[in-house]
């Protein structure tokens, strides 16, 4: 299956950075992998208007379509301005905004309702890994945050070990392989053949220097990139590594 390289800009980025998005889009004229950038909300519309080769996404949405929820944005509002993917359940939101698996599931359903693709993030903390609970944590997160209907079109799963995010620490290849193979097995046993092509991204300190090795690991179908997606030259190198690995 084709790989997906998605950039999560988090709370970084201003109007000037549309220039970087255009540069990445130009590079992706003939890339073999799929590419997406999820900038902060205020850039989504302009980013969408300025791109033709890459997809634009969002980093969060509300569970409802509309209502008296000051400061919130719905999945439908995001798709209206061009978001084709929406990240849900990122560990920063699970931590900073007390988002539970139940909330993540409702958000995933909201993304599906709006016709976009949900990038559902799961991953263990360092304490959980040390206590050898990684696979049980992943299982619980998938059981509770994924809805009844999951297809390769409506859902991407992102495995992001919390301890690897923004730290420069990357799990050993065997650890990534084990987690991704476990996730693949869970999807197959829960959703059957239809889930066979659901992409499983790795996220956490992906850089231009380690992307090639990460993309060579079985069941790694792409990456969710934070810090390195803010530097267009680095992000383009990661895109090249993904294309070359296919
Ligand atoms: P970094 O690539 O900065 O570690 O962030 C990963 C991440 O959180 C992507 O969602």
Coordinates of C-alpha atoms in Angstrom, one line a residue, residues 2 9 12 16 30 32 42-43 55 73 81 87 124 126 140 144 153 179-180 227:
X2 CA 1.2 3.6 -0.5
X9 CA 2.4 21.4 13.0
X12 CA 3.2 26.5 15.3
X16 CA 4.3 33.3 6.1
X30 CA 5.4 13.3 -8.8
X32 CA 5.0 8.0 -4.9
X42 CA -6.3 29.5 11.0
X43 CA -4.1 28.3 8.1
X55 CA -3.8 17.0 1.5
X73 CA -14.7 23.8 15.8
X81 CA -12.6 24.8 4.4
X87 CA -6.0 14.0 13.9
X124 CA 2.2 4.2 25.7
X126 CA 7.5 5.5 29.5
X140 CA -7.3 -0.8 25.4
X144 CA -12.2 2.0 23.3
X153 CA -10.7 5.3 3.7
X179 CA 3.8 -2.5 18.2
X180 CA 2.8 -2.2 14.5
X227 CA 9.0 19.1 14.7

